[in-house]
Coordinates of C-alpha atoms and ligand atoms in Angstrom, one line a residue:
Chain A
M1207 CA 58.1 86.3 83.0
R1208 CA 55.9 86.1 86.0
A1209 CA 56.7 88.3 89.1
L1210 CA 55.2 89.4 92.3
T1211 CA 54.4 93.1 92.0
W1212 CA 53.4 95.7 94.6
H1213 CA 50.3 97.9 94.0
G1214 CA 49.6 99.4 97.4
K1215 CA 49.0 98.6 101.0
H1216 CA 48.0 94.9 101.3
D1217 CA 47.8 94.7 97.5
V1218 CA 50.4 92.5 95.8
R1219 CA 49.8 90.5 92.6
V1220 CA 51.6 88.0 90.4
D1221 CA 51.8 89.7 87.0
T1222 CA 53.4 89.1 83.6
V1223 CA 56.2 91.6 83.1
D1224 CA 59.2 91.9 80.8
D1225 CA 62.1 89.5 81.1
P1226 CA 65.3 91.0 82.5
E1227 CA 68.3 91.5 80.2
I1228 CA 72.0 92.1 80.7
I1229 CA 72.6 95.9 80.8
N1230 CA 76.0 96.4 82.4
P1231 CA 79.1 94.3 81.9
R1232 CA 79.2 92.9 85.4
D1233 CA 75.6 91.8 85.3
A1234 CA 74.2 88.2 85.4
I1235 CA 70.7 86.9 84.9
I1236 CA 69.5 84.3 87.4
R1237 CA 66.6 81.9 86.9
V1238 CA 65.1 81.9 90.4
T1239 CA 64.6 78.4 91.9
S1240 CA 63.7 79.6 95.5
T1241 CA 62.8 83.0 97.0
A1242 CA 61.5 83.9 100.4
I1243 CA 59.2 86.5 101.9
C1244 CA 61.0 88.5 104.6
G1245 CA 59.8 90.4 107.7
S1246 CA 61.2 93.4 105.9
D1247 CA 58.7 92.7 103.0
L1248 CA 55.9 93.1 105.5
H1249 CA 57.0 96.7 106.1
L1250 CA 56.4 97.2 102.3
Y1251 CA 53.1 95.2 102.5
D1252 CA 51.9 97.4 105.3
G1253 CA 52.8 100.5 103.4
Y1254 CA 55.4 101.8 105.9
I1255 CA 58.2 102.3 103.3
P1256 CA 58.1 105.4 101.2
T1257 CA 59.1 105.7 97.5
M1258 CA 57.3 102.6 96.3
K1259 CA 55.7 102.7 92.9
A1260 CA 52.8 100.5 91.6
G1261 CA 54.2 97.6 89.6
D1262 CA 57.5 97.3 91.6
I1263 CA 58.8 93.7 91.7
L1264 CA 59.5 92.7 95.4
G1265 CA 61.8 90.2 96.9
H1266 CA 65.4 90.3 98.2
E1267 CA 66.0 86.8 99.4
F1268 CA 66.6 84.5 96.4
M1269 CA 68.8 82.0 94.7
G1270 CA 68.8 80.2 91.4
E1271 CA 70.7 79.2 88.3
V1272 CA 72.9 81.5 86.2
V1273 CA 71.4 81.7 82.7
E1274 CA 73.2 84.6 81.2
V1275 CA 76.4 86.6 82.0
G1276 CA 77.8 90.0 81.0
S1277 CA 81.4 90.3 79.8
G1278 CA 82.6 91.4 83.3
S1279 CA 80.9 88.6 85.3
T1280 CA 83.0 85.8 86.8
L1281 CA 80.0 83.5 87.0
K1282 CA 79.3 80.7 84.5
K1283 CA 76.1 79.6 83.0
G1284 CA 74.6 76.7 84.9
Q1285 CA 76.1 77.6 88.2
R1286 CA 73.8 77.7 91.2
V1287 CA 74.1 80.8 93.3
V1288 CA 72.7 82.5 96.3
V1289 CA 72.4 86.3 95.9
P1290 CA 73.0 88.7 98.8
F1291 CA 70.2 91.2 99.3
T1292 CA 72.6 94.2 99.3
I1293 CA 73.9 95.4 96.0
A1294 CA 77.5 96.4 96.4
C1295 CA 80.3 97.1 94.0
G1296 CA 83.3 95.5 95.7
S1297 CA 85.7 98.3 94.8
C1298 CA 84.8 101.4 96.8
F1299 CA 86.3 102.4 100.1
H1300 CA 83.5 100.8 102.1
C1301 CA 83.5 97.5 100.2
G1302 CA 87.3 97.5 100.8
K1303 CA 86.5 97.5 104.5
H1304 CA 83.8 94.8 104.0
Q1305 CA 81.1 97.3 104.9
Y1306 CA 79.1 96.2 101.9
S1307 CA 75.8 97.6 103.0
A1308 CA 77.4 101.0 103.0
C1309 CA 78.7 100.7 99.4
D1310 CA 79.1 104.0 97.6
N1311 CA 78.2 102.7 94.2
G1312 CA 75.3 100.3 94.6
L1313 CA 72.6 102.9 94.0
P1314 CA 71.9 104.7 90.7
A1315 CA 73.2 108.3 91.1
D1316 CA 69.7 109.8 90.9
N1317 CA 68.3 107.4 93.6
Q1318 CA 71.0 108.5 96.1
D1319 CA 69.4 111.9 96.8
I1320 CA 66.7 110.7 99.1
A1321 CA 68.9 108.8 101.5
Q1322 CA 71.5 111.6 101.3
T1323 CA 68.8 113.9 102.5
I1324 CA 67.2 111.9 105.2
Y1325 CA 70.2 109.9 106.4
G1326 CA 73.1 112.2 105.4
H1327 CA 74.6 109.6 103.1
P1328 CA 73.3 107.2 100.4
M1329 CA 73.6 103.5 101.2
A1330 CA 74.1 100.3 99.1
G1331 CA 71.3 99.2 96.7
L1332 CA 68.8 96.6 97.8
F1333 CA 66.8 94.3 95.6
G1334 CA 63.0 94.9 95.5
Y1335 CA 62.9 97.4 98.3
S1336 CA 61.6 100.8 97.1
H1337 CA 63.2 103.5 95.0
M1338 CA 65.2 105.0 97.8
T1339 CA 67.2 101.8 97.9
G1340 CA 67.7 101.9 94.1
G1341 CA 64.4 100.8 92.5
Y1342 CA 66.0 97.4 91.6
A1343 CA 63.5 94.7 90.5
G1344 CA 63.4 92.0 93.1
G1345 CA 63.7 88.2 93.3
Q1346 CA 60.1 87.1 93.8
A1347 CA 60.1 86.5 90.1
E1348 CA 61.1 83.9 87.5
Y1349 CA 64.3 85.8 86.5
V1350 CA 66.3 88.6 88.0
R1351 CA 69.1 90.9 86.7
V1352 CA 71.9 90.8 89.3
P1353 CA 74.4 93.7 89.1
F1354 CA 78.0 93.3 90.3
S1355 CA 77.6 89.5 89.9
D1356 CA 81.4 89.1 90.2
V1357 CA 81.4 90.1 93.8
G1358 CA 77.9 89.3 95.2
P1359 CA 76.5 85.9 94.5
I1360 CA 78.1 82.8 96.1
V1361 CA 78.3 79.6 94.2
I1362 CA 76.7 76.6 95.8
P1363 CA 78.2 73.1 95.5
E1364 CA 76.2 70.4 93.6
G1365 CA 73.7 68.4 95.5
V1366 CA 73.0 70.9 98.3
D1367 CA 69.3 71.5 98.7
D1368 CA 68.0 75.1 98.1
D1369 CA 66.3 75.1 101.5
K1370 CA 69.6 74.7 103.3
V1371 CA 71.3 77.7 101.7
L1372 CA 68.6 80.1 100.6
F1373 CA 68.8 82.1 103.9
L1374 CA 72.4 83.0 103.2
S1375 CA 70.9 85.8 101.2
D1376 CA 69.7 87.7 104.2
I1377 CA 68.3 86.5 107.5
L1378 CA 71.1 84.0 108.5
P1379 CA 73.9 86.6 108.0
T1380 CA 71.6 89.1 109.7
G1381 CA 71.1 87.0 112.8
W1382 CA 74.8 86.2 112.8
Q1383 CA 75.9 89.9 112.5
A1384 CA 73.4 90.8 115.2
A1385 CA 75.1 88.3 117.6
E1386 CA 78.5 89.5 116.5
Y1387 CA 77.5 93.1 117.2
A1388 CA 76.4 91.9 120.7
Q1389 CA 80.1 91.2 121.4
I1390 CA 79.3 88.1 123.4
E1391 CA 81.7 87.0 126.1
P1392 CA 81.8 83.6 127.9
G1393 CA 79.2 83.5 130.7
D1394 CA 77.0 86.2 129.0
T1395 CA 73.3 86.2 129.1
V1396 CA 71.8 87.6 125.8
A1397 CA 68.2 88.7 125.4
V1398 CA 66.6 88.6 122.0
W1399 CA 63.5 90.6 121.2
G1400 CA 61.5 89.0 118.5
C1401 CA 61.4 85.3 117.5
G1402 CA 60.9 85.8 113.8
P1403 CA 63.6 84.5 111.4
V1404 CA 66.1 87.1 112.4
G1405 CA 65.6 86.6 116.1
L1406 CA 65.8 82.8 115.8
F1407 CA 69.0 83.0 113.9
S1408 CA 70.3 85.5 116.4
V1409 CA 69.5 82.9 119.1
Q1410 CA 71.4 80.1 117.3
S1411 CA 74.3 82.4 116.6
A1412 CA 74.6 83.7 120.1
F1413 CA 74.9 80.2 121.5
L1414 CA 77.6 79.4 118.8
M1415 CA 79.5 82.5 119.9
G1416 CA 79.6 81.3 123.5
A1417 CA 76.6 82.8 125.2
E1418 CA 75.8 80.9 128.4
R1419 CA 72.1 81.8 128.3
V1420 CA 69.8 83.3 125.7
I1421 CA 66.4 84.7 126.7
A1422 CA 64.0 85.0 123.8
I1423 CA 61.0 87.4 123.9
D1424 CA 57.9 87.2 121.7
H1425 CA 54.1 86.7 122.1
F1426 CA 53.7 83.8 119.6
P1427 CA 53.8 80.5 121.4
H1428 CA 55.0 78.5 118.4
R1429 CA 57.8 81.0 117.7
L1430 CA 58.9 80.9 121.3
E1431 CA 58.8 77.1 121.1
L1432 CA 61.3 77.2 118.2
A1433 CA 63.6 79.4 120.2
R1434 CA 63.4 76.9 123.1
R1435 CA 64.4 74.2 120.7
F1436 CA 67.8 75.9 120.4
G1437 CA 68.2 76.1 124.1
A1438 CA 66.8 79.6 124.8
E1439 CA 64.6 80.5 127.8
T1440 CA 61.6 82.5 126.9
I1441 CA 59.4 85.4 127.9
N1442 CA 55.9 85.8 126.5
F1443 CA 55.4 89.5 126.7
E1444 CA 51.6 89.0 126.9
D1445 CA 51.9 86.9 130.0
S1446 CA 54.9 88.5 131.7
K1447 CA 56.3 92.0 132.2
T1448 CA 59.5 91.9 130.1
Y1449 CA 61.7 94.3 132.0
E1450 CA 60.8 92.9 135.4
A1451 CA 61.2 89.3 134.1
L1452 CA 64.6 90.0 132.6
L1453 CA 65.9 91.5 135.8
E1454 CA 64.6 88.7 137.9
M1455 CA 66.0 86.1 135.5
T1456 CA 69.5 87.7 135.7
G1457 CA 69.7 88.3 139.5
G1458 CA 68.9 92.0 139.0
I1459 CA 71.9 92.6 136.7
G1460 CA 70.0 92.7 133.4
P1461 CA 71.2 90.9 130.2
D1462 CA 74.8 91.6 129.2
A1463 CA 73.7 92.1 125.6
C1464 CA 70.3 92.8 124.1
I1465 CA 69.3 92.2 120.5
D1466 CA 66.3 94.0 119.0
A1467 CA 65.1 91.8 116.2
V1468 CA 61.6 93.3 116.0
G1469 CA 61.7 96.6 114.2
L1470 CA 59.4 99.3 113.1
E1471 CA 56.1 97.3 113.4
A1472 CA 56.5 96.2 117.1
H1473 CA 53.3 94.6 118.2
G1474 CA 51.5 95.0 121.5
F1475 CA 49.6 97.6 123.4
F1476 CA 52.2 99.4 125.5
A1477 CA 51.6 103.1 126.2
D1478 CA 54.5 104.3 124.1
N1479 CA 53.5 102.0 121.3
V1480 CA 50.0 103.3 121.1
I1481 CA 51.3 106.9 121.0
D1482 CA 53.7 105.8 118.2
Q1483 CA 50.8 104.4 116.3
I1484 CA 48.8 107.5 116.6
K1485 CA 51.8 109.5 115.5
A1486 CA 52.5 107.2 112.6
S1487 CA 49.0 107.6 111.3
T1488 CA 49.3 111.3 111.5
F1489 CA 52.9 111.3 110.1
L1490 CA 54.3 112.9 113.2
G1491 CA 56.7 110.0 113.7
T1492 CA 57.3 107.1 111.4
D1493 CA 58.6 104.2 113.5
R1494 CA 57.0 102.2 116.3
A1495 CA 59.9 101.4 118.5
H1496 CA 58.8 99.8 121.8
S1497 CA 61.4 96.9 121.6
I1498 CA 64.5 99.1 121.2
R1499 CA 63.4 101.3 124.1
Q1500 CA 62.9 98.3 126.3
A1501 CA 66.2 96.7 125.2
I1502 CA 68.1 99.8 126.3
L1503 CA 66.3 100.0 129.7
A1504 CA 66.8 96.3 130.5
C1505 CA 70.4 96.1 129.3
R1506 CA 73.0 95.8 132.2
K1507 CA 75.3 98.8 132.9
G1508 CA 78.1 98.9 130.4
G1509 CA 76.4 96.3 128.2
R1510 CA 75.8 96.1 124.5
V1511 CA 72.7 96.7 122.4
S1512 CA 72.6 95.2 118.9
M1513 CA 69.8 96.3 116.6
P1514 CA 69.4 94.3 113.4
A1515 CA 65.8 95.5 113.3
V1516 CA 64.9 98.0 110.6
Y1517 CA 63.9 101.5 111.4
G1518 CA 63.5 104.0 108.6
G1519 CA 62.9 107.3 110.1
F1520 CA 62.5 109.1 113.4
I1521 CA 61.3 108.0 116.8
D1522 CA 60.8 110.0 119.9
K1523 CA 61.0 109.2 123.5
F1524 CA 64.2 107.4 122.7
P1525 CA 65.9 106.7 126.0
L1526 CA 69.1 108.6 125.2
G1527 CA 69.7 109.3 128.8
A1528 CA 69.7 105.6 129.7
L1529 CA 72.1 104.8 126.8
M1530 CA 74.5 107.5 128.0
E1531 CA 74.2 107.1 131.8
K1532 CA 74.6 103.3 131.7
G1533 CA 77.5 103.6 129.2
L1534 CA 75.9 101.2 126.7
T1535 CA 77.3 100.4 123.2
L1536 CA 74.7 100.4 120.4
K1537 CA 75.6 98.8 117.1
T1538 CA 73.3 98.4 114.2
G1539 CA 73.0 98.5 110.4
Q1540 CA 71.9 96.6 107.3
T1541 CA 73.8 93.4 107.1
H1542 CA 77.2 93.2 105.3
V1543 CA 75.9 90.0 103.7
Q1544 CA 78.9 89.5 101.3
H1545 CA 81.3 89.5 104.3
Y1546 CA 79.5 86.6 106.1
M1547 CA 78.4 84.4 103.2
P1548 CA 81.5 82.2 102.8
G1549 CA 81.9 81.4 106.5
L1550 CA 78.2 80.7 107.0
L1551 CA 78.0 78.5 103.9
N1552 CA 80.7 76.4 105.4
A1553 CA 78.9 76.3 108.7
V1554 CA 75.8 75.1 106.9
L1555 CA 77.7 72.5 104.9
E1556 CA 79.3 71.2 108.1
G1557 CA 75.9 70.9 109.8
K1558 CA 76.8 73.5 112.5
I1559 CA 73.8 75.6 111.6
D1560 CA 70.3 74.4 110.6
T1561 CA 68.1 76.7 108.6
T1562 CA 65.4 74.4 107.3
F1563 CA 63.5 74.3 110.6
L1564 CA 62.3 77.8 109.8
I1565 CA 60.4 77.0 106.6
S1566 CA 56.7 76.6 107.4
N1567 CA 55.3 76.9 103.9
R1568 CA 56.5 76.2 100.4
L1569 CA 54.3 77.7 97.6
P1570 CA 54.5 78.2 93.9
L1571 CA 55.3 81.7 92.8
E1572 CA 51.8 82.0 91.4
Q1573 CA 50.5 81.9 95.0
A1574 CA 52.8 84.6 96.3
A1575 CA 50.0 87.0 97.2
E1576 CA 48.5 84.3 99.3
G1577 CA 51.9 83.7 100.9
Y1578 CA 52.1 87.4 101.9
R1579 CA 48.6 87.3 103.4
M1580 CA 49.4 84.2 105.5
F1581 CA 52.8 85.5 106.7
H1582 CA 51.1 88.7 107.7
D1583 CA 47.9 87.3 109.3
Q1584 CA 49.1 84.0 110.8
Q1585 CA 52.5 85.0 112.2
D1586 CA 52.6 82.4 114.9
E1587 CA 52.5 79.3 112.6
V1588 CA 53.7 80.9 109.4
T1589 CA 57.4 81.4 110.3
K1590 CA 58.8 81.6 106.8
V1591 CA 57.3 81.3 103.3
V1592 CA 59.5 80.1 100.5
L1593 CA 58.2 80.6 96.9
K1594 CA 59.3 78.2 94.2
P1595 CA 58.8 79.6 90.7
G1596 CA 59.2 76.1 89.1
M1597 CA 56.8 74.4 91.5
D1598 CA 53.8 72.6 90.1
L1599 CA 50.6 74.3 91.1
A1600 CA 48.7 71.0 91.4
R1601 CA 51.4 69.5 93.6
A1602 CA 51.2 72.4 95.9
A1603 CA 47.5 72.2 96.4
Chain B
M1373 CA 94.0 123.2 98.1
S1374 CA 94.3 126.8 99.1
D1375 CA 93.3 128.2 95.7
I1376 CA 89.7 127.0 95.8
R1377 CA 89.2 128.1 99.4
T1378 CA 89.3 131.6 100.7
F1379 CA 90.1 131.9 104.4
R1380 CA 87.2 133.6 106.1
G1381 CA 87.5 132.5 109.7
D1382 CA 87.1 128.8 109.3
D1383 CA 88.4 126.0 107.1
A1384 CA 85.2 125.2 105.1
P1385 CA 85.2 125.6 101.4
L1386 CA 83.7 128.9 100.2
T1387 CA 81.1 127.0 98.2
T1388 CA 79.6 126.0 101.5
A1389 CA 79.3 129.5 102.8
K1390 CA 75.9 130.8 103.9
D1391 CA 76.3 134.0 101.9
L1392 CA 77.8 132.9 98.7
E1393 CA 79.8 135.3 96.6
P1394 CA 80.6 133.5 93.4
T1395 CA 83.4 135.8 92.2
D1396 CA 85.6 134.9 95.2
A1397 CA 85.3 131.1 94.9
T1398 CA 86.2 130.6 91.3
G1399 CA 89.7 131.7 92.0
P1400 CA 92.1 131.5 89.1
L1401 CA 89.2 131.2 86.6
G1402 CA 89.6 134.9 86.2
K1403 CA 86.3 136.7 85.7
P1404 CA 83.6 134.0 86.0
K1405 CA 81.1 133.7 83.2
G1406 CA 77.9 133.9 85.2
D1407 CA 76.8 134.6 88.7
S1408 CA 75.4 131.3 90.1
L1409 CA 77.9 128.9 91.6
V1410 CA 77.9 125.3 92.6
G1411 CA 80.8 123.3 94.0
K1412 CA 80.8 119.7 95.0
T1413 CA 83.5 117.3 96.1
V1414 CA 83.6 113.5 95.9
T1415 CA 86.2 111.0 96.9
I1416 CA 87.2 108.5 94.3
N1417 CA 89.2 105.4 95.1
R1418 CA 91.6 105.9 92.2
P1419 CA 94.9 107.8 91.6
R1420 CA 94.7 111.4 90.6
E1421 CA 96.6 111.0 87.3
Q1422 CA 94.1 108.4 86.1
L1423 CA 91.1 110.5 86.9
Y1424 CA 92.6 113.6 85.3
R1425 CA 93.5 111.8 82.1
F1426 CA 90.0 110.4 81.8
W1427 CA 88.4 113.8 82.3
R1428 CA 90.9 115.6 80.1
D1429 CA 89.7 113.6 77.2
F1430 CA 86.4 115.6 76.8
S1431 CA 84.9 113.0 74.5
N1432 CA 84.5 110.8 77.7
L1433 CA 82.3 113.4 79.5
P1434 CA 78.9 112.6 77.9
A1435 CA 79.2 109.1 79.4
F1436 CA 78.5 110.5 82.9
L1437 CA 77.4 114.1 82.5
D1438 CA 73.7 113.5 82.1
N1439 CA 72.8 116.4 79.9
V1440 CA 75.8 116.6 77.7
V1441 CA 75.2 115.1 74.3
S1442 CA 78.7 115.5 72.8
V1443 CA 81.9 117.3 73.2
E1444 CA 83.8 117.6 69.9
P1445 CA 87.4 119.0 69.7
V1446 CA 87.7 122.1 67.6
D1447 CA 91.4 122.8 68.0
E1448 CA 94.0 122.7 70.7
G1449 CA 92.2 123.9 73.9
R1450 CA 88.8 124.5 72.3
S1451 CA 85.8 122.2 72.1
R1452 CA 82.2 122.4 70.9
W1453 CA 79.6 121.4 73.5
T1454 CA 76.2 120.1 72.6
V1455 CA 73.8 120.0 75.5
K1456 CA 70.2 118.8 75.8
A1457 CA 67.4 121.4 75.8
P1458 CA 63.6 121.0 76.3
A1459 CA 61.4 119.6 73.5
G1460 CA 64.1 117.4 72.1
K1461 CA 66.2 120.5 71.1
T1462 CA 69.9 121.1 71.9
V1463 CA 72.0 124.1 72.6
E1464 CA 75.7 124.4 71.6
W1465 CA 78.6 126.6 72.6
T1466 CA 82.4 126.6 72.3
S1467 CA 84.5 126.3 75.4
T1468 CA 88.2 127.2 75.8
I1469 CA 90.5 125.6 78.3
T1470 CA 91.7 128.5 80.5
E1471 CA 94.0 126.5 82.7
D1472 CA 95.4 122.9 82.5
R1473 CA 97.7 121.4 85.1
P1474 CA 98.2 117.7 84.5
G1475 CA 97.0 115.6 87.4
E1476 CA 95.7 118.7 89.2
L1477 CA 93.2 120.8 87.5
I1478 CA 91.3 121.7 84.3
A1479 CA 89.5 125.0 84.0
W1480 CA 87.3 126.1 81.1
A1481 CA 85.1 129.0 80.0
S1482 CA 82.5 129.4 77.3
E1483 CA 83.5 131.8 74.5
D1484 CA 81.7 135.2 74.1
G1485 CA 78.2 134.8 72.6
A1486 CA 77.4 131.5 74.1
D1487 CA 73.7 130.9 74.7
V1488 CA 74.5 129.8 78.2
P1489 CA 77.6 131.6 79.4
N1490 CA 79.4 129.3 81.8
S1491 CA 82.7 128.5 83.3
G1492 CA 84.0 125.8 85.5
R1493 CA 87.0 123.9 86.9
I1494 CA 87.7 120.5 88.1
D1495 CA 90.3 119.9 90.8
F1496 CA 92.0 116.6 91.6
R1497 CA 93.7 116.4 95.0
D1498 CA 95.2 113.5 96.9
A1499 CA 92.7 112.3 99.5
P1500 CA 94.2 112.0 103.0
G1501 CA 94.8 108.5 104.3
G1502 CA 95.5 106.9 100.9
R1503 CA 91.8 107.0 100.1
G1504 CA 92.3 108.0 96.4
T1505 CA 91.4 111.4 95.1
W1506 CA 89.2 114.3 96.1
V1507 CA 87.5 115.5 92.9
T1508 CA 86.0 119.0 93.2
A1509 CA 83.8 120.4 90.5
T1510 CA 83.1 124.2 90.6
I1511 CA 80.7 125.6 88.0
A1512 CA 79.5 129.1 87.5
Y1513 CA 76.7 129.9 85.1
D1514 CA 74.1 132.6 84.3
P1515 CA 70.9 132.1 86.3
P1516 CA 67.7 131.1 84.5
G1517 CA 65.5 133.5 82.6
G1518 CA 63.4 133.1 79.4
F1519 CA 64.1 130.3 76.9
I1520 CA 67.7 130.0 78.1
G1521 CA 66.4 129.7 81.6
K1522 CA 64.4 126.7 80.6
V1523 CA 67.5 125.2 79.0
I1524 CA 69.4 125.8 82.2
A1525 CA 66.7 124.4 84.3
K1526 CA 66.7 121.2 82.2
M1527 CA 70.4 121.1 82.1
F1528 CA 70.8 121.3 85.9
Q1529 CA 67.4 119.7 86.7
R1530 CA 66.3 122.8 88.5
E1531 CA 68.8 122.4 91.3
P1532 CA 72.3 122.8 90.0
A1533 CA 74.0 121.5 93.1
I1534 CA 72.0 118.3 92.8
Q1535 CA 72.9 117.8 89.2
A1536 CA 76.6 118.4 89.9
R1537 CA 76.4 115.9 92.7
R1538 CA 74.7 113.3 90.5
D1539 CA 77.2 113.8 87.7
L1540 CA 80.1 113.4 90.1
R1541 CA 78.6 110.2 91.5
R1542 CA 78.3 108.8 88.0
F1543 CA 82.0 109.7 87.4
K1544 CA 82.9 108.0 90.6
Q1545 CA 80.9 104.9 89.6
L1546 CA 82.5 104.7 86.2
M1547 CA 86.0 105.1 87.6
E1548 CA 85.6 102.7 90.6
T1549 CA 83.4 100.0 89.1
G1550 CA 83.8 100.3 85.4
E1551 CA 80.1 100.9 84.9
I1552 CA 77.3 103.3 85.9
A1553 CA 74.7 101.8 88.2
T1554 CA 71.2 101.4 86.8
S1555 CA 68.0 99.7 88.0
A1556 CA 66.7 99.2 84.5
W1557 CA 66.1 95.5 83.8
T1558 CA 65.4 95.7 80.1
R1559 CA 67.4 97.3 77.3
R1560 CA 64.3 99.4 76.4
Q1561 CA 64.0 100.8 79.9
Y1562 CA 67.7 101.5 79.9
E1563 CA 67.6 103.4 76.6
E1564 CA 64.7 105.5 77.9
E1565 CA 66.5 106.2 81.1
I1566 CA 69.8 107.5 79.5
D1567 CA 68.0 109.4 76.7
Ligands
NAD2553 N1 69.6 94.6 109.4 C1 69.2 93.9 108.3 O1 70.0 93.9 107.3 C2 67.9 93.2 108.3 C3 67.8 92.1 107.4 C4 66.6 91.4 107.5 C5 65.6 91.8 108.3 N2 65.7 92.8 109.2 C6 64.7 93.3 110.1 O2 64.7 92.5 111.2 C7 63.4 92.5 111.8 C8 62.9 91.1 112.1 O3 62.7 90.5 110.8 P1 62.0 89.1 110.8 O4 62.0 88.6 109.4 O5 62.4 88.2 111.9 O6 60.5 89.7 111.1 P2 59.1 89.0 111.7 O7 58.1 90.0 111.5 O8 58.9 87.7 111.2 O9 59.5 88.8 113.3 C9 59.3 89.8 114.2 C10 58.9 89.2 115.5 O10 58.9 90.1 116.6 C11 57.8 89.9 117.4 N3 57.5 91.1 118.2 C12 56.7 92.1 117.9 N4 56.6 93.0 118.9 C13 57.4 92.6 119.8 C14 57.8 93.1 121.1 N5 57.3 94.3 121.5 N6 58.6 92.4 121.9 C15 59.1 91.2 121.4 N7 58.8 90.7 120.2 C16 58.0 91.3 119.4 C17 56.7 89.4 116.5 O11 55.7 88.7 117.2 C18 57.5 88.6 115.5 O12 57.5 87.2 115.9 C19 62.6 93.4 110.9 O13 62.5 94.7 111.3 C20 63.3 93.3 109.6 O14 63.0 94.4 108.7 C21 66.9 93.5 109.1
ZN2554 ZN1 65.1 90.0 104.2
ZN2555 ZN1 81.2 99.5 97.0

């Protein structure tokens, strides 16, 4: 089959690799019809995530048709499914509590040591996201082996377009969980750092959960415009001072809840960011974390900080004092996708949530490397790239 | 619980002590065969009796103990172990069950003359809060040296505590999910991985 493989920093290629096969009883093989490039994939592309190996197949946002099932799968050939990016068993203590991304059994035993060492505990497996998250082959490919197919994938009714449901695999539940973690109360003002897919779905979700106002922060005019479409007010951090603007826009109180949807590659030349970049390049610290620092400083006293953004390692100058003194609540984590999928599928089918607005580019899988380059270099216009393995090359051009 | 823990001023298991004295921790094993010790506990979301029964049938062990090729019954309480060694070789020894309390514990020791003298025990205890079972593996073995040292190194992948932890994780996966997680995506990769 053809698949997008990683070879190093800013070097991804579509190669011919072996077709996947059923290995364990609960497996299914999916023929991919749509797969997206995620902001998290850019962390791999930029070489920030350790334990990658040349030839690894990327991709954790995908859907398709079931073409083969193991004896323990509950899926049927021909069904269309969206696959959650987290690989979780459904039967451990954490899965029982719907903390799917904390599943005990999603990672091969040997791959659990790294996370056990750096995080204290191993987490769930992830598709196409380095060997410390399991080394599973990802979905930017024609076919994928999906473990635990009886508890992960959600079946999509006939006649619903891929573009409407593809984002159930990751970014829609991630934006939703981020808003839920912000514990929004009526009358609240919620600030969202980052108007990428996760931030934009956080904006939509926050309004659906009853936020009175949402203030979206980014520096890309087109992305801010998308946030405005959903009713958000905006701050362009290149034109305005974010902390000062947030306080002025909230009568000096600060936002009741702050959502950091930026993550470890925060843009911009802020003093702490520049220091982080120097440290990152000398391996003194691994994450650039301007947005989370700012979110903690701006948040009102007793408020909530929700952090869907991914951080992999250590940061310094973390405003622990502000977090403590102001009595803030911080809630974060990889998304428990399986928990949110059914409810969000209904919301999509009922037309309460629109996801298609996000897709700026649709490309054949063969042009995946180009898709990465565009998503990386032209972030303003290129909001989301969807790859279609079956898509005709000529038609795309 | 008390028999695999010796009270020394706190409630932590002896296997986590900073100055480890193997002879204390193996408790009712009697005189341990060897002087390196590892102990690891994992919580498995299944009843104690079920886990004990599965483990007590030693022919099940190679499915999740990475370096064990086979365990054949010899007679009541004795079994023949075949374990992977470097260069495609294997080493063998006979083990005797030294203690067997259904639903609670199994202890074993290699017979005299084993290439790799070793002894161990596996304890099954109810986990608090209805979370299933605490399974603790405690293994004592002779530290590496010479050819046997290489065998041991291979057997325990240099770091015995890591190997024990990985084996217990596989046991947990098999018991909780019915399968052992793998990222292989072709049969060929899978065969190479489990070989
Ligand atoms: N928790 C999860 O399970 C989960 C799932 C998916 C993605 N993520 C993470 O969420 C984050 C966002 O993902 P995405 O796909 O939307 O990424 P993205 O890269 O498309 O979007 C990030 C946005 O943040 C903006 N930004 C950069 N620096 C900023 C700053 N200092 N202040 C305000 N905005 C700033 C960028 O301009 C960009 O528009 C990433 O870290 C990603 O890894 C987490
Ligand atoms: Zn993603
Ligand atoms: Zn689980």
